[in-house]
C-alpha positions in Angstrom: 75.3 91.9 40.9 75.3 92.7 44.6 77.0 90.3 47.1 76.1 90.0 50.7 77.5 88.2 53.8 75.7 85.0 54.7 75.5 85.3 58.4 78.7 84.2 60.1 79.7 81.6 57.4 82.2 83.9 55.8 80.5 83.3 52.4 79.7 86.4 50.4 76.9 85.3 48.0 75.0 86.9 45.2 71.7 88.6 46.1 70.1 86.6 43.3 71.0 82.9 43.3 70.3 79.9 41.1 68.0 77.1 42.2 68.6 73.9 40.2 65.2 72.3 40.8 64.1 73.0 37.2 67.0 70.9 36.0 65.2 67.9 37.4 62.2 68.6 35.1 60.2 69.4 38.2 58.0 72.0 36.5 58.2 70.9 32.8 60.2 68.5 30.7 63.6 70.0 30.1 66.4 69.4 27.6 69.8 68.6 29.2 72.0 70.8 27.1 69.6 73.8 27.6 69.7 73.1 31.4 73.5 73.1 31.4 73.6 76.4 29.4 71.2 77.9 32.0 73.8 77.1 34.7 76.5 78.7 32.6 74.3 81.8 32.1 73.9 82.1 35.8 77.6 82.0 36.5 78.4 84.4 33.6 75.8 86.8 34.9 77.5 87.1 38.3 75.5 84.5 40.3 77.8 82.6 42.6 75.4 80.5 44.7 73.7 77.3 43.4 71.2 75.3 45.4 70.0 71.8 44.6 68.7 68.6 46.3 68.6 64.9 45.5 64.8 65.1 45.8 64.5 67.4 42.7 63.6 65.1 39.8 64.6 62.2 42.1 68.3 62.7 41.5 68.0 64.1 38.0 68.7 67.7 39.0 71.9 66.8 40.8 73.0 64.6 37.9 72.4 67.3 35.3 73.9 70.1 37.4 77.0 67.9 37.9 77.5 67.8 34.2 77.5 71.6 34.2 79.7 71.9 37.2 82.4 69.6 35.8 82.9 72.3 33.1 83.2 75.2 35.6 86.1 76.2 37.9 85.2 75.3 41.5 86.1 78.8 42.7 83.3 80.3 40.6 80.4 79.1 42.8 79.3 78.1 46.2 77.2 74.9 46.3 74.3 73.9 48.5 72.5 70.6 48.6 70.2 68.8 51.0 69.4 65.6 52.9 66.1 64.1 54.1 63.9 64.1 51.0 64.4 61.5 48.2 62.5 59.5 45.7 62.7 56.7 43.1 60.5 55.6 40.3 58.1 58.4 40.9 57.6 57.6 44.6 58.7 60.2 47.2 60.6 59.0 50.2 61.8 60.6 53.4 64.6 59.6 55.7 66.1 61.9 58.3 68.3 59.4 60.1 71.9 60.3 60.7 73.1 57.3 58.8 71.1 58.1 55.7 72.1 61.8 55.9 75.8 60.9 55.9 75.4 58.5 53.0 73.4 61.0 51.0 76.1 63.7 51.2 78.7 61.4 49.7 76.2 60.2 47.0 75.4 63.9 46.1 79.1 64.7 45.8 79.5 61.9 43.4 76.5 63.0 41.2 77.7 66.6 41.4 81.3 65.8 40.6 82.7 67.7 43.6 84.7 66.8 46.7 83.3 69.5 49.0 79.9 71.0 49.6 79.7 74.6 50.9 76.3 74.3 52.6 74.5 71.1 53.5 70.8 71.5 54.5 68.2 69.3 56.2 65.5 69.5 53.6 61.9 70.5 54.5 62.0 69.5 58.1 58.2 69.7 58.4 58.0 66.2 56.9 60.1 64.8 59.8 57.7 66.6 62.1 55.0 64.1 60.9 57.3 61.1 61.3 58.3 59.1 64.4 60.6 61.2 66.6 59.2 64.5 65.2 61.5 67.5 64.9 63.5 66.3 67.8 65.0 63.7 65.5 66.4 66.6 63.4 68.0 68.0 66.5 69.3 64.7 67.9 70.3 62.8 64.8 70.2 64.6 61.4 72.1 67.8 62.4 74.7 66.1 64.5 75.5 63.8 61.5 76.0 66.9 59.3 78.1 68.6 62.0 80.4 65.6 62.0 80.9 65.9 58.3 81.7 69.6 58.8 84.4 68.5 61.3 85.8 66.2 58.7 86.0 69.0 56.1 83.5 67.3 53.8 81.0 70.2 54.1 81.5 73.8 55.0 78.4 74.8 56.8 75.1 73.4 58.0 71.6 74.7 57.5 67.9 73.8 57.5 65.1 74.5 55.0 61.3 74.5 55.4 58.2 76.3 54.3 57.1 76.7 57.9 59.1 79.3 59.7 57.9 78.2 63.1 59.5 74.8 62.5 62.8 76.4 61.6 62.7 78.4 64.8 61.8 75.4 66.9 64.8 73.4 65.7 67.2 76.4 66.2 65.8 76.9 69.7 66.4 73.2 70.6 69.9 72.6 69.3 73.3 73.8 70.3 73.9 77.5 69.4 75.9 77.8 66.2 74.7 74.4 64.8 72.4 76.0 62.3 74.4 78.5 60.2 71.9 79.3 57.5 68.2 78.9 56.8 66.4 78.5 53.5 62.8 79.5 53.5 60.5 79.8 50.5 57.3 81.7 49.6 57.6 84.0 52.7 59.4 86.9 51.2 57.5 87.8 48.1 54.8 90.3 47.0 52.0 88.3 48.5 53.7 87.1 51.7 56.4 88.7 53.7 56.1 86.7 56.9 59.9 86.2 56.9 60.3 89.8 58.0 58.9 88.8 61.4 61.9 86.4 61.9 64.8 88.6 60.6 65.8 89.9 64.1 65.7 86.4 65.5 68.0 85.0 62.8 70.3 88.0 62.7 70.8 87.9 66.5 72.1 84.4 66.2 74.3 85.2 63.2 72.3 82.9 60.9 72.3 83.7 57.2 68.9 84.1 55.5 68.2 82.7 52.0 64.8 83.3 50.4 63.4 81.1 47.7 60.6 81.3 45.1 60.1 85.0 44.5 57.2 84.1 42.2 55.6 82.1 45.1 55.8 78.9 43.1 54.0 80.5 40.1 51.3 82.5 41.9 53.0 85.7 40.7 53.2 85.0 37.0 51.4 86.0 33.9 50.8 82.5 32.7 48.9 81.7 35.9 49.3 79.2 38.7 50.1 75.6 37.9 47.4 73.0 38.5 49.4 71.4 41.3 49.8 74.6 43.4 48.4 74.1 46.9 47.4 77.7 47.4 43.7 78.3 48.4 41.4 79.6 45.6 40.9 83.2 47.0 44.7 83.7 47.1 45.1 82.4 43.6 42.3 84.8 42.4 43.9 87.8 44.2 47.3 87.1 42.6 45.7 86.7 39.2 44.1 90.2 39.6 47.5 91.6 40.6 49.2 90.0 37.6 46.6 91.4 35.2 47.0 94.9 36.8 50.8 94.7 36.3 50.4 93.6 32.7 48.1 96.7 32.1 50.9 98.9 33.5 53.4 97.3 31.1 55.4 95.9 34.0 55.3 92.1 34.2 54.5 90.9 37.7 57.5 88.5 37.4 59.8 91.4 37.1 58.3 93.2 40.0 58.4 90.1 42.1 62.1 89.4 41.5 63.0 93.0 42.2 61.0 93.1 45.4 62.6 90.0 46.8 66.2 91.0 46.1 65.7 94.6 47.2 65.9 93.9 51.0 69.6 93.7 52.1 68.6 91.7 55.2 67.4 88.9 53.0 70.8 87.8 51.9 69.9 86.0 48.7 66.8 85.0 46.7 66.7 81.7 44.8 64.9 81.4 41.5 64.9 78.4 39.3 64.9 78.1 35.5 66.3 75.6 32.9 66.1 78.3 30.2 69.3 80.4 29.8 67.3 83.3 28.4 65.1 83.4 31.5 68.2 83.3 33.7 69.7 86.3 31.9 66.4 88.2 32.1 66.1 87.6 35.9 69.6 88.8 36.4 68.9 92.0 34.4 65.7 92.6 36.4 67.5 92.1 39.7 70.0 94.8 38.8 67.2 97.4 39.0 65.2 98.7 42.0 61.5 97.9 42.1 58.8 100.4 41.5 57.7 100.7 45.1 54.5 102.6 44.2 53.5 99.6 42.0 54.5 97.2 44.8 52.0 99.0 47.1 49.2 98.9 44.5 49.8 95.2 43.9 49.8 94.4 47.6 46.6 96.4 48.0 45.0 94.3 45.3 46.1 91.1 47.1 44.5 92.7 50.2 43.4 90.3 52.9 45.0 87.4 51.1 48.4 88.7 52.0 50.3 86.2 54.1 47.8 83.5 53.4 49.9 80.3 53.2 49.4 76.6 52.7 50.8 73.2 53.8 53.8 71.8 52.0 53.4 68.7 49.8 
């Protein structure tokens, strides 16, 4: 496993990292013990960065992850969770107020069984963009609350996450330099969409660590096909299906190529994937240890063609 410096945080994290959303049965119904074993497999395989959120499974992911973390030495992993997105009884909720953000951090620590969070993120800021106060509320209220927790030693570093890179840039541009120490962006550094490349200089110039999530583009780049809930437009889905079929013909699963492509860029510090299956975790770690077939990458991207960098709204 390769380890890279996450901006100026002082954290050296694994190039492949573990996203715990699957532990919340977000994608399929999961078994708790298998989920816990998936966490163990990640740590045993050299992964040292774990990301979660109270939103995933409406607190289930944090609760299950906490059961795993209580059985692991605290110095074996860095832990990231989030504030802003929540839910209860199947209903999604959003609250980016400073008061709720502060309460949420302490609630997450209780579920996770820890007394310190390495990175605390404002989760999917585009939802606040549509609420009263807009993104300015993230600048004026959410981030300052998290910075205050950093001063108290409750959290180590502060970050933001979103699908829309332009939102991340807007918030960074409008807050005090150094406030945002890391960014987590998803579906923008994968075989079908590498828009994140356009922002690397911007983040690096500010010493901000870059975390990429969803190398399979939320299932677009998979042999089993895109899930029904996926918001991608139909032409993009069809292009990725053709690319997947081509990879299968070559005896090189598109999932393998996708993981290898995403971890191969040293400027993208870490790539998050999620699985509640320990065997899948081990397989991804093995794939990440090998360089991608760049000739195949080019052929796949040629198949995707004019659908490359086609995105969608978050949901």
